[in-house]
Coordinates of C-alpha atoms in Angstrom, one line a residue:
X24 CA 0.6 -2.9 -85.2
X25 CA -2.1 -1.7 -87.6
X26 CA -1.0 1.3 -89.7
X27 CA -4.3 3.0 -88.8
X28 CA -3.4 2.9 -85.1
X29 CA -2.8 6.3 -83.3
X30 CA 0.8 7.6 -83.3
X31 CA 1.2 7.0 -79.6
X32 CA 0.2 3.3 -79.9
X33 CA 2.6 2.9 -82.7
X34 CA 5.4 4.4 -80.7
X35 CA 4.7 2.1 -77.8
X36 CA 4.7 -0.9 -80.2
X37 CA 8.0 0.3 -81.7
X38 CA 9.6 0.5 -78.3
X39 CA 8.3 -3.0 -77.4
X40 CA 9.8 -4.4 -80.5
X41 CA 13.1 -2.7 -79.8
X42 CA 13.1 -4.0 -76.3
X43 CA 12.8 -7.5 -77.6
X44 CA 15.9 -7.0 -79.8
X45 CA 17.9 -5.5 -76.9
X46 CA 16.8 -8.3 -74.6
X47 CA 18.0 -10.9 -77.1
X48 CA 21.2 -9.0 -77.8
X49 CA 22.2 -8.7 -74.1
X50 CA 21.3 -12.4 -73.5
X51 CA 23.4 -13.5 -76.5
X52 CA 26.3 -11.4 -75.4
X53 CA 26.2 -12.8 -71.9
X54 CA 25.9 -16.4 -73.2
X55 CA 28.8 -15.8 -75.6
X56 CA 30.9 -14.6 -72.6
X57 CA 30.4 -18.0 -71.0
X58 CA 31.1 -20.0 -74.1
X59 CA 34.3 -17.9 -74.9
X60 CA 35.3 -17.7 -71.2
X61 CA 35.4 -13.9 -71.6
X62 CA 34.5 -12.4 -68.2
X63 CA 33.9 -8.8 -69.5
X64 CA 30.8 -10.0 -71.3
X65 CA 29.4 -11.7 -68.2
X66 CA 29.9 -9.1 -65.5
X67 CA 30.5 -5.8 -67.5
X68 CA 32.4 -4.3 -64.6
X69 CA 35.2 -6.4 -63.0
X70 CA 34.4 -7.3 -59.4
X71 CA 30.6 -7.2 -59.7
X72 CA 28.2 -10.1 -60.0
X73 CA 28.0 -12.0 -63.3
X74 CA 25.1 -12.8 -65.5
X75 CA 24.6 -16.6 -65.2
X76 CA 24.4 -18.8 -68.3
X77 CA 20.8 -19.8 -67.6
X78 CA 19.9 -16.1 -67.1
X79 CA 21.4 -15.3 -70.5
X80 CA 19.5 -18.2 -72.1
X81 CA 16.2 -17.0 -70.6
X82 CA 16.8 -13.5 -71.9
X83 CA 17.3 -14.9 -75.4
X84 CA 14.1 -16.9 -75.1
X85 CA 12.1 -14.0 -73.7
X86 CA 13.4 -11.6 -76.5
X87 CA 12.3 -14.2 -79.1
X88 CA 8.9 -14.7 -77.4
X89 CA 8.3 -10.9 -77.4
X90 CA 9.3 -10.6 -81.0
X91 CA 7.0 -13.5 -82.0
X92 CA 4.2 -11.9 -80.0
X93 CA 4.4 -8.8 -82.2
X94 CA 4.3 -11.0 -85.3
X95 CA 1.2 -12.7 -84.1
X96 CA -0.6 -9.4 -83.5
X97 CA -0.1 -8.1 -87.1
X98 CA -3.5 -8.1 -89.0
X99 CA -3.8 -10.8 -91.6
X100 CA -0.1 -11.8 -91.1
X101 CA 0.9 -15.2 -92.5
X102 CA 2.0 -17.6 -89.8
X103 CA 0.3 -15.6 -87.0
X104 CA -1.1 -18.7 -85.4
X105 CA 2.3 -20.5 -85.4
X106 CA 3.9 -17.4 -83.9
X107 CA 1.3 -17.4 -81.1
X108 CA 1.9 -21.1 -80.4
X109 CA 5.6 -20.5 -80.3
X110 CA 5.2 -17.6 -77.9
X111 CA 3.0 -19.7 -75.6
X112 CA 5.6 -22.6 -75.6
X113 CA 8.5 -20.3 -74.8
X114 CA 6.6 -18.6 -72.1
X115 CA 5.6 -21.8 -70.4
X116 CA 9.2 -23.1 -70.6
X117 CA 10.6 -19.9 -69.0
X118 CA 7.9 -20.1 -66.3
X119 CA 9.1 -23.6 -65.5
X120 CA 12.8 -22.6 -65.4
X121 CA 12.1 -19.6 -63.2
X122 CA 9.9 -21.5 -60.8
X123 CA 12.4 -24.4 -60.4
X124 CA 15.2 -22.0 -59.8
X125 CA 13.2 -20.0 -57.3
X126 CA 12.1 -23.2 -55.5
X127 CA 15.7 -24.2 -54.8
X128 CA 16.1 -21.0 -52.8
X129 CA 12.8 -21.2 -51.0
X130 CA 13.0 -24.9 -50.1
X131 CA 16.7 -25.5 -50.1
X132 CA 16.5 -28.0 -52.9
X133 CA 19.4 -28.9 -55.3
X134 CA 17.7 -29.8 -58.6
X135 CA 21.0 -29.7 -60.6
X136 CA 19.6 -27.2 -63.2
X137 CA 22.0 -24.3 -62.4
X138 CA 24.9 -25.7 -64.5
X139 CA 23.0 -27.7 -67.1
X140 CA 24.0 -25.4 -70.0
X141 CA 27.6 -24.4 -69.0
X142 CA 29.7 -25.1 -65.9
X143 CA 30.4 -22.2 -63.4
X144 CA 33.8 -22.5 -61.6
X145 CA 33.2 -19.4 -59.4
X146 CA 33.6 -19.9 -55.7
X147 CA 30.1 -19.4 -54.4
X148 CA 27.4 -21.2 -52.4
X149 CA 25.4 -22.0 -55.5
X150 CA 27.5 -21.8 -58.6
X151 CA 25.6 -20.9 -61.8
X152 CA 22.3 -20.1 -60.0
X153 CA 20.5 -17.0 -60.9
X154 CA 19.5 -14.6 -58.1
X155 CA 16.1 -15.2 -56.5
X156 CA 14.9 -11.8 -57.7
X157 CA 16.0 -12.7 -61.2
X158 CA 14.0 -16.0 -61.0
X159 CA 10.9 -14.2 -59.8
X160 CA 11.3 -11.6 -62.6
X161 CA 11.4 -14.3 -65.3
X162 CA 8.4 -16.0 -63.8
X163 CA 6.5 -12.7 -63.9
X164 CA 7.7 -11.8 -67.4
X165 CA 6.9 -15.2 -68.9
X166 CA 3.5 -15.3 -67.2
X167 CA 2.9 -11.7 -68.5
X168 CA 3.6 -12.7 -72.1
X169 CA 1.3 -15.8 -71.8
X170 CA -1.5 -13.6 -70.5
X171 CA -1.0 -10.9 -73.1
X172 CA -1.8 -13.4 -75.9
X173 CA -5.4 -13.8 -74.7
X174 CA -8.1 -11.3 -75.6
X175 CA -9.8 -11.2 -72.2
X176 CA -9.5 -7.8 -70.5
X177 CA -8.7 -9.4 -67.2
X178 CA -5.9 -11.5 -68.6
X179 CA -4.3 -8.4 -70.2
X180 CA -4.6 -6.4 -67.0
X181 CA -2.9 -9.1 -64.9
X182 CA -0.2 -9.5 -67.6
X183 CA 0.5 -5.8 -67.5
X184 CA 0.6 -5.8 -63.7
X185 CA 3.2 -8.7 -63.8
X186 CA 5.2 -6.7 -66.4
X187 CA 5.2 -3.7 -64.1
X188 CA 6.4 -6.0 -61.3
X189 CA 9.4 -7.0 -63.5
X190 CA 10.3 -3.3 -64.1
X191 CA 9.9 -2.5 -60.3
X192 CA 12.3 -5.3 -59.3
X193 CA 14.8 -4.2 -61.9
X194 CA 14.5 -0.6 -60.8
X195 CA 15.3 -1.6 -57.2
X196 CA 18.4 -3.4 -58.3
X197 CA 19.6 -0.6 -60.5
X198 CA 19.1 1.9 -57.7
X199 CA 21.1 -0.4 -55.5
X200 CA 23.9 -0.4 -58.0
X201 CA 23.6 3.4 -58.3
X202 CA 24.0 3.9 -54.6
X203 CA 26.2 1.0 -53.4
X204 CA 26.3 -2.4 -55.1
X205 CA 28.0 -4.1 -52.2
X206 CA 25.1 -3.1 -49.9
X207 CA 22.8 -4.5 -52.6
X208 CA 24.6 -7.9 -52.5
X209 CA 23.8 -8.2 -48.8
X210 CA 20.1 -8.5 -49.7
X211 CA 19.6 -12.2 -50.3
X212 CA 17.2 -11.8 -53.2
X213 CA 19.6 -9.6 -55.1
X214 CA 22.9 -11.2 -54.0
X215 CA 24.0 -12.4 -57.4
X216 CA 22.0 -10.2 -59.8
X217 CA 24.4 -8.6 -62.4
X218 CA 24.2 -5.0 -63.4
X219 CA 23.3 -5.7 -67.0
X220 CA 20.8 -8.3 -65.8
X221 CA 19.0 -5.6 -63.9
X222 CA 19.2 -3.2 -66.9
X223 CA 17.8 -5.9 -69.3
X224 CA 15.0 -6.8 -66.9
X225 CA 14.0 -3.1 -66.9
X226 CA 14.0 -3.1 -70.7
X227 CA 12.1 -6.3 -70.9
X228 CA 9.5 -5.2 -68.3
X229 CA 8.8 -1.9 -70.1
X230 CA 8.7 -3.7 -73.4
X231 CA 6.0 -6.1 -72.1
X232 CA 4.1 -3.1 -70.7
X233 CA 4.2 -1.5 -74.1
X234 CA 3.4 -4.6 -76.1
X235 CA -0.4 -4.2 -76.0
X236 CA -1.5 -0.7 -75.1
X237 CA -4.9 -1.0 -76.8
X238 CA -6.4 -2.7 -73.7
X239 CA -5.7 -3.3 -70.1
X240 CA -4.2 -0.7 -67.7
X241 CA -2.0 0.8 -70.4
X242 CA -4.9 2.0 -72.6
X243 CA -5.3 5.0 -70.3
X244 CA -1.6 5.7 -70.3
X245 CA -1.3 5.5 -74.1
X246 CA -4.4 7.5 -75.0
X247 CA -4.3 10.4 -77.4
X248 CA -5.4 12.9 -74.9
X249 CA -3.9 15.8 -73.0
X250 CA -4.3 14.0 -69.7
X251 CA -2.4 10.9 -71.0
X252 CA 0.4 13.1 -72.3
X253 CA 0.5 14.8 -68.9
X254 CA 0.8 11.4 -67.2
X255 CA 3.6 10.3 -69.5
X256 CA 5.6 13.5 -68.9
X257 CA 5.1 13.2 -65.1
X258 CA 6.2 9.5 -65.2
X259 CA 9.2 10.2 -67.3
X260 CA 10.3 13.1 -65.2
X261 CA 9.8 11.2 -61.9
X262 CA 11.7 8.1 -63.2
X263 CA 14.7 10.2 -64.2
X264 CA 14.9 12.9 -61.5
X265 CA 13.9 11.0 -58.3
X266 CA 16.8 8.5 -58.5
X267 CA 19.1 11.5 -59.2
X268 CA 17.9 13.1 -56.0
X269 CA 18.5 9.9 -54.1
X270 CA 22.0 9.7 -55.5
X271 CA 22.8 13.3 -54.5
X272 CA 21.5 12.7 -51.0
X273 CA 23.6 9.6 -50.6
X274 CA 26.7 11.2 -51.9
X275 CA 26.3 14.2 -49.6
X276 CA 25.9 11.9 -46.6
X277 CA 29.0 10.0 -47.7
X278 CA 30.9 13.3 -47.5
X279 CA 29.4 13.9 -44.1
X280 CA 27.7 17.1 -45.2
X281 CA 24.7 16.2 -43.0
X282 CA 23.3 13.3 -41.0
X283 CA 20.6 10.8 -41.8
X284 CA 17.7 12.8 -40.3
X285 CA 18.6 16.0 -42.2
X286 CA 19.1 13.9 -45.3
X287 CA 15.6 12.4 -45.1
X288 CA 14.2 15.9 -44.6
X289 CA 16.2 17.3 -47.5
X290 CA 15.3 14.4 -49.8
X291 CA 11.6 14.7 -49.0
X292 CA 11.6 18.5 -49.6
X293 CA 13.6 18.2 -52.8
X294 CA 11.2 15.5 -54.0
X295 CA 8.2 17.6 -53.2
X296 CA 9.7 20.6 -55.0
X297 CA 10.6 18.5 -58.0
X298 CA 7.1 17.1 -58.1
X299 CA 5.5 20.6 -58.0
X300 CA 7.9 21.8 -60.7
X301 CA 7.0 18.8 -62.9
X302 CA 3.3 19.4 -62.2
X303 CA 3.7 23.1 -63.2
X304 CA 5.5 22.2 -66.5
X305 CA 2.9 19.6 -67.3
X306 CA 0.0 21.9 -66.4
X307 CA 1.5 24.6 -68.6
X308 CA 1.7 22.1 -71.5
X309 CA -1.9 21.0 -70.8
X310 CA -3.2 24.6 -70.8
X311 CA -1.5 25.3 -74.1
X312 CA -2.9 22.2 -75.6
X313 CA -6.3 22.9 -74.3
X314 CA -6.1 26.5 -75.5
X315 CA -5.0 25.4 -79.0
X316 CA -7.9 22.9 -79.0
X317 CA -10.4 25.7 -78.1
X318 CA -9.0 27.9 -80.9
X319 CA -9.1 25.1 -83.4
X320 CA -12.7 24.5 -82.3
X321 CA -13.6 28.2 -82.9
X322 CA -12.0 28.1 -86.3
X323 CA -14.0 25.0 -87.2
X324 CA -17.1 26.9 -86.1
X325 CA -16.0 29.9 -88.3
X326 CA -15.5 27.5 -91.2
X327 CA -19.0 26.0 -90.7
X328 CA -20.7 29.4 -90.3
X329 CA -18.9 30.8 -93.4
X330 CA -19.9 27.8 -95.5
X331 CA -23.6 28.3 -94.4
X332 CA -23.2 32.0 -95.3
X333 CA -21.9 31.1 -98.8
X334 CA -25.0 29.0 -99.5
X335 CA -27.3 32.0 -98.7
X336 CA -25.2 34.9 -100.2
X337 CA -25.6 36.1 -103.7
X338 CA -24.1 39.5 -103.2
X339 CA -20.3 40.2 -102.9
X340 CA -20.4 42.9 -100.3
X341 CA -22.8 41.0 -98.1
X342 CA -20.5 38.0 -98.3
X343 CA -17.5 40.0 -97.3
X344 CA -19.2 41.9 -94.5
X345 CA -20.8 38.8 -92.9
X346 CA -17.6 36.8 -93.2
X347 CA -15.7 39.4 -91.2
X348 CA -18.5 39.6 -88.7
X349 CA -18.4 35.8 -88.2
X350 CA -14.6 35.7 -87.8
X351 CA -14.9 38.3 -85.0
X352 CA -17.9 37.1 -83.2
X353 CA -17.4 33.3 -83.6
X354 CA -13.6 33.2 -84.0
X355 CA -12.9 35.7 -81.2
X356 CA -10.4 37.8 -83.2
X357 CA -9.8 41.5 -82.4
X358 CA -10.7 42.7 -85.8
X359 CA -10.8 41.2 -89.3
X360 CA -10.8 42.8 -92.7
X361 CA -10.9 41.6 -96.3
X362 CA -9.4 43.5 -99.2
X363 CA -9.5 42.9 -103.0
X364 CA -6.7 43.5 -105.5
X365 CA -6.7 46.6 -107.7
X366 CA -4.4 45.4 -110.5
X367 CA -4.2 48.8 -112.2
X368 CA -3.2 50.6 -109.1
X369 CA -1.1 47.6 -107.8
X370 CA -2.6 47.8 -104.3
X371 CA -5.1 46.1 -102.1
X372 CA -8.3 48.0 -101.3
X373 CA -10.1 47.1 -98.0
X374 CA -13.8 46.5 -98.8
X375 CA -15.1 44.9 -95.5
X376 CA -14.1 44.8 -91.9
X377 CA -15.5 44.0 -88.4
X378 CA -14.3 44.4 -84.8
X379 CA -12.0 47.0 -83.2
X380 CA -10.9 48.6 -86.5
X381 CA -11.2 52.2 -85.1
X382 CA -10.2 53.9 -88.3
X383 CA -7.1 51.8 -88.9
X384 CA -7.9 50.8 -92.5
X385 CA -8.7 54.4 -93.4
X386 CA -5.2 55.4 -92.2
X387 CA -3.5 52.7 -94.3
X388 CA -5.8 52.9 -97.3
X389 CA -3.6 53.5 -100.4
X390 CA -0.5 52.2 -98.6
X391 CA -1.2 48.5 -99.0
X392 CA 1.0 48.1 -102.0
X393 CA 1.7 45.0 -104.0
X394 CA 5.3 46.1 -104.6
X395 CA 6.6 44.0 -101.7
X396 CA 8.0 46.9 -99.7
X397 CA 8.7 46.3 -96.0
X398 CA 6.0 46.7 -93.4
X399 CA 2.4 45.6 -93.1
X400 CA 1.7 46.7 -96.7
X401 CA 4.6 44.7 -97.9
X402 CA 3.4 41.6 -96.1
X403 CA 0.0 41.9 -97.8
X404 CA 1.8 42.2 -101.1
X405 CA 4.0 39.2 -100.4
X406 CA 1.1 37.1 -99.3
X407 CA -0.8 37.9 -102.5
X408 CA 2.2 37.7 -104.9
X409 CA 3.5 34.5 -103.4
X410 CA 0.0 33.1 -102.8
X411 CA 0.8 31.8 -99.4
X412 CA -0.2 32.8 -95.8
X413 CA 2.0 35.3 -93.9
X414 CA 1.9 35.2 -90.1
X415 CA 3.4 37.7 -87.6
X416 CA 3.7 35.9 -84.3
X417 CA 4.2 39.0 -82.2
X418 CA 3.6 42.6 -83.3
X419 CA 5.9 44.0 -80.6
X420 CA 8.9 42.0 -81.7
X421 CA 8.3 41.7 -85.5
X422 CA 10.8 43.6 -87.6
X423 CA 9.8 46.3 -90.1
X424 CA 6.4 47.2 -88.5
X425 CA 5.5 50.7 -89.5
X426 CA 2.0 50.3 -88.1
X427 CA 3.1 48.7 -84.8
X428 CA 1.8 51.6 -82.7
X429 CA -1.6 51.6 -84.4
X430 CA -2.0 47.8 -84.1
X431 CA -1.0 47.7 -80.4
X432 CA -3.4 50.6 -79.7
X433 CA -6.2 48.3 -81.0
X434 CA -5.1 45.4 -78.9
X435 CA -3.4 43.4 -81.7
X436 CA -0.5 41.2 -80.8
X437 CA -0.4 38.9 -83.8
X438 CA -2.0 38.6 -87.2
X439 CA -2.3 36.3 -90.2
X440 CA -2.8 37.3 -93.8
X441 CA -4.3 34.7 -96.1
X442 CA -4.6 35.1 -99.9
X443 CA -7.9 34.6 -101.6
X444 CA -6.9 32.5 -104.6
X445 CA -9.1 31.8 -107.6
X446 CA -7.8 29.7 -110.6
X447 CA -4.2 30.1 -109.4
X448 CA -4.4 33.9 -109.0
X449 CA -4.7 35.8 -105.7
X450 CA -7.7 38.2 -106.0
X451 CA -7.5 39.5 -102.4
X452 CA -6.6 38.8 -98.8
X453 CA -8.2 37.9 -95.5
X454 CA -6.5 39.5 -92.6
X455 CA -7.2 38.3 -89.0
X456 CA -5.8 40.2 -86.0
X457 CA -5.6 38.4 -82.6
X458 CA -5.1 39.8 -79.1
X459 CA -2.6 37.1 -78.1
X460 CA 0.9 36.6 -79.4
X461 CA 1.6 33.3 -81.2
X462 CA -2.1 32.9 -81.9
X463 CA -1.6 31.2 -85.3
X464 CA 0.2 27.9 -85.2
X465 CA 0.5 25.6 -88.2
X466 CA -2.8 23.7 -87.6
X467 CA -4.8 26.9 -87.1
X468 CA -3.3 28.6 -90.2
X469 CA -4.2 25.5 -92.2
X470 CA -7.8 25.7 -91.1
X471 CA -7.9 29.5 -91.7
X472 CA -6.5 28.9 -95.2
X473 CA -9.6 26.7 -95.8
X474 CA -11.8 29.6 -94.7
X475 CA -10.0 31.9 -97.1
X476 CA -10.3 29.3 -99.8
X477 CA -14.1 29.0 -99.3
X478 CA -14.5 32.8 -99.4
X479 CA -12.5 32.9 -102.6
X480 CA -14.6 30.2 -104.1
X481 CA -17.8 32.1 -103.2
X482 CA -16.5 35.3 -104.7
X483 CA -15.7 33.5 -107.9
X484 CA -19.2 31.9 -107.9
X485 CA -20.9 35.3 -107.3
X486 CA -18.9 36.9 -110.1
X487 CA -19.7 34.1 -112.5
X488 CA -23.4 34.2 -111.5
X489 CA -23.5 37.9 -112.1
X490 CA -21.8 37.5 -115.5
X491 CA -24.3 34.8 -116.5
X492 CA -27.2 37.0 -115.4
X493 CA -25.8 39.9 -117.4
X494 CA -25.5 37.7 -120.5
X495 CA -29.1 36.4 -119.9
X496 CA -30.7 39.9 -119.6
X497 CA -28.4 42.4 -121.3
X498 CA -27.2 43.0 -124.8
X499 CA -23.4 42.2 -124.9
X500 CA -22.8 44.9 -127.6
X501 CA -24.4 47.9 -126.0
X502 CA -24.8 46.7 -122.4
X503 CA -28.5 47.8 -122.6
X504 CA -31.4 45.5 -121.5
X505 CA -32.2 42.9 -124.1
X506 CA -35.7 41.9 -125.4
X507 CA -36.4 39.5 -122.6
X508 CA -35.6 41.9 -119.7
X509 CA -37.4 44.8 -121.4
X510 CA -40.5 42.7 -121.9
X511 CA -40.6 41.9 -118.2
X512 CA -40.2 45.6 -117.3
X513 CA -42.9 46.6 -119.9
X514 CA -45.3 44.0 -118.4
X515 CA -44.7 45.4 -114.9
X516 CA -45.2 49.0 -116.2
X517 CA -48.5 48.1 -117.8
X518 CA -49.7 46.4 -114.6
X519 CA -48.7 49.4 -112.6
X520 CA -50.3 51.9 -114.9
X521 CA -53.6 50.0 -114.8
X522 CA -53.5 50.0 -111.0
X523 CA -52.7 53.8 -110.9
X524 CA -54.9 54.6 -114.0
X525 CA -52.0 56.5 -115.5
X526 CA -50.3 56.7 -118.9
X527 CA -46.9 55.9 -120.3
X528 CA -45.3 56.0 -123.7
X529 CA -43.4 53.4 -125.6
X530 CA -41.1 54.5 -128.4
X531 CA -39.7 52.0 -130.9
X532 CA -36.7 53.1 -133.0
X533 CA -35.6 51.3 -136.1
X534 CA -32.3 52.0 -137.8
X535 CA -33.1 52.2 -141.4
X536 CA -30.9 50.7 -144.0
X537 CA -28.7 49.2 -141.3
X538 CA -28.0 46.1 -143.4
X539 CA -26.4 48.3 -146.1
X540 CA -24.0 49.7 -143.5
X541 CA -22.9 46.2 -142.6
X542 CA -22.5 45.2 -146.3
X543 CA -20.7 48.4 -147.4
X544 CA -18.5 49.1 -144.4
X545 CA -18.3 45.8 -142.6
X546 CA -19.8 44.3 -139.4
X547 CA -17.2 46.1 -137.2
X548 CA -18.5 49.5 -138.4
X549 CA -22.1 48.3 -138.0
X550 CA -21.4 47.2 -134.4
X551 CA -19.7 50.6 -133.6
X552 CA -22.8 52.4 -135.0
X553 CA -25.1 50.4 -132.7
X554 CA -22.9 51.2 -129.7
X555 CA -22.9 54.9 -130.6
X556 CA -26.7 54.9 -130.9
X557 CA -27.0 53.1 -127.6
X558 CA -24.7 55.6 -125.9
X559 CA -26.6 58.6 -127.2
X560 CA -30.0 57.1 -126.2
X561 CA -28.6 56.7 -122.6
X562 CA -28.0 60.4 -122.5
X563 CA -31.6 61.1 -123.4
X564 CA -33.3 59.2 -120.6
X565 CA -33.2 59.7 -116.9
X566 CA -33.2 56.0 -116.1
X567 CA -31.2 53.7 -118.4
X568 CA -33.3 50.7 -117.2
X569 CA -36.1 52.1 -119.4
X570 CA -33.9 51.6 -122.5
X571 CA -33.3 48.4 -124.4
X572 CA -32.0 46.9 -127.7
X573 CA -34.8 44.6 -128.7
X574 CA -33.6 43.4 -132.0
X575 CA -30.5 43.6 -134.3
X576 CA -31.3 47.2 -135.4
X577 CA -34.2 48.2 -133.1
X578 CA -34.3 50.0 -129.8
X579 CA -37.1 50.7 -127.4
X580 CA -37.6 53.5 -124.9
X581 CA -40.1 53.4 -122.1
X582 CA -41.4 56.8 -120.8
X583 CA -43.1 55.9 -117.5
X584 CA -44.8 59.3 -116.8
X585 CA -47.0 60.7 -119.5
X586 CA -49.8 63.0 -118.2
X587 CA -51.4 63.3 -121.7
X588 CA -51.0 62.0 -125.2
X589 CA -49.6 65.3 -126.5
X590 CA -46.5 65.0 -124.3
X591 CA -45.3 61.9 -126.2
X592 CA -44.4 63.8 -129.5
X593 CA -41.9 66.2 -127.9
X594 CA -40.2 63.4 -126.1
X595 CA -39.9 61.5 -129.4
X596 CA -38.5 64.4 -131.3
X597 CA -36.1 65.1 -128.4
X598 CA -34.7 61.6 -128.8
X599 CA -34.4 61.9 -132.6
X600 CA -32.6 65.2 -132.1
X601 CA -29.8 63.6 -130.2

C-alpha cells in the first residue's frame, strides 16, 4: 500500500495482510494436528467436526497467496512480477482442488483426493473430505484472488463479490454453531465444516474484500467521507448485534419463555429497534462531522478574508476593527475582540471588537491582568504569557468564571483565546466567543491560530512600515519633520497660496556657534541643546507640522496665515523670545 494512500485504505490493507497471516497460522495449526495426531488442533472442541488435512493445506496456500498479492501491489517493489505469478499459480491450484472436491459430492465420484496428504481414520461416509460448503468457499476465494490481480474494474468487482460470498457462507456456519451445531450438521453442505474452518473462512473472506479497496465495490465503502464512515458503523453494528439478537431469541425459546410465532415477532421488533438505534447514532455522528466541516469551512473563509484585508490595510486600528468584523460576519461567532498588551500596566487593553459585545469589554477593562489570576482575565494572561491558545469548552461548567453571568447573557457558551505572537513575544490576544458549547476542537483551534498568526504578522508589518516612514520623513533627534518632508509641505503651501492669492511667512533659524558647543562640551550636550530648541519651538506654533529641522543646526518655521508683511516681524520676535 502506497504511503500516500488515505488512512482508511491503509487500515483496510493492514487488516487484509493480518487476515493472510491468521489464515496461514490456523491452517498450519490444523495440519500440525494431523501430523502429530493431536485432535485438539483439528477440532478445537471435542465432539465437533474436524478440520480436514486438505482444508488446512488450502488455508496455508490461500494465506500465502494473499500475502504475495500484497507484495505484488507495492509500488516499485522488487520481485512484484514473480509474486503476482506465484499468486496466480496458487489461486489456480486451489480452484482445481476445490472444484474436484465439490464435484465428488455433486456427481458422487470418488477421485481419491480426500486422503492424498494424510489418512483419516474417522468413521464417516467420506473420510478426509472437506464439507461441500468449504469446497465452494475455496473455489470462490481462489477465483477472487485471481480476479483481484487484474486491473479491469469488472474483474475486481466480480472478485470482491466472490469474496463476499465466502464471508456469507462462513457467517451462516458460525451462526449455526452459535445456535446449535448439531442442527447445522444435518444440512448436507455444512455436515463436516469445523468451527475454526468457518472462522478462518470469515477472516479470509473479509481479508480478500479488504485487499483492494481502491476500485470495485469496496471503493465506496472505504471512501474518506461521512457517508462511508456511516456505512461502516452500521455494518459493524449490524454484524455484531443481529446475531446476538438471534441467540437471545433462540435461548428464550429453548427455555419455553414463548413460542415460535412470538419469537419471530419479538426478533423482528428487536431488530427494527436496533436498526433505528444504530441509524440514530450514525446520524448523530454524521451531523457532528458535517457541522465540524461547516465550521472549518467558515474558518477557512475567515482566514482568506483576513489575508485579503492584510494586503489592503496600512493602519493598525482599521486592521483590528475589520478583522473582528470578518470573524463575526463570516465566521459566525457571537462576538470577537482583540486586545494588545500594555507591558507597563501588565494588562491587556481591548482595542477592537464586533458582534454582541453590549458593554462587556467596558465592564472588564482594567481587569484583564497578565498576573495569571483565576477567571477570564487570568486566562487571557495565561494565553499571552505561555504563548498558546486557551479554550473554554462550556462557560456554564467551566471553573473560576467570574464573568459567567455576563457571557451567558450575551449568548456565549464557549470561547477561545489565541495569542498574537511576534518574534517569540505575545503582543496581544484574539478572543472569539461562540454560541455553542464545544465549538473549538483541535482542528478549528489550529486554523484559528493561523488567523491570529496572520493578524500578528500584519501588526508587525504595519509597525515596521510606520517606523520606516518616520525615519524617512522625521528627524530622529528632535522628532520634527526633516528637510524632505518640510520641502513637500512648503511646496504645497506655495501652491495653495497662489490659488488663494494669500501670504505666508517662512522663518529660518540658525544656531550660531553650534560647532563650538560640540567641540567644547561634547556631542551629547550638543544633541541635548538641539532637542531643547526643538521642544521650545513646538510650544511657539499651533501646528507642529509647520516646524522642521532642515539641517544640522538649522530650523524652519512655516506661518501659513499672514495678512500683511508687517505681521511677520512680531511672530519672528515671539519665537526668539522663547
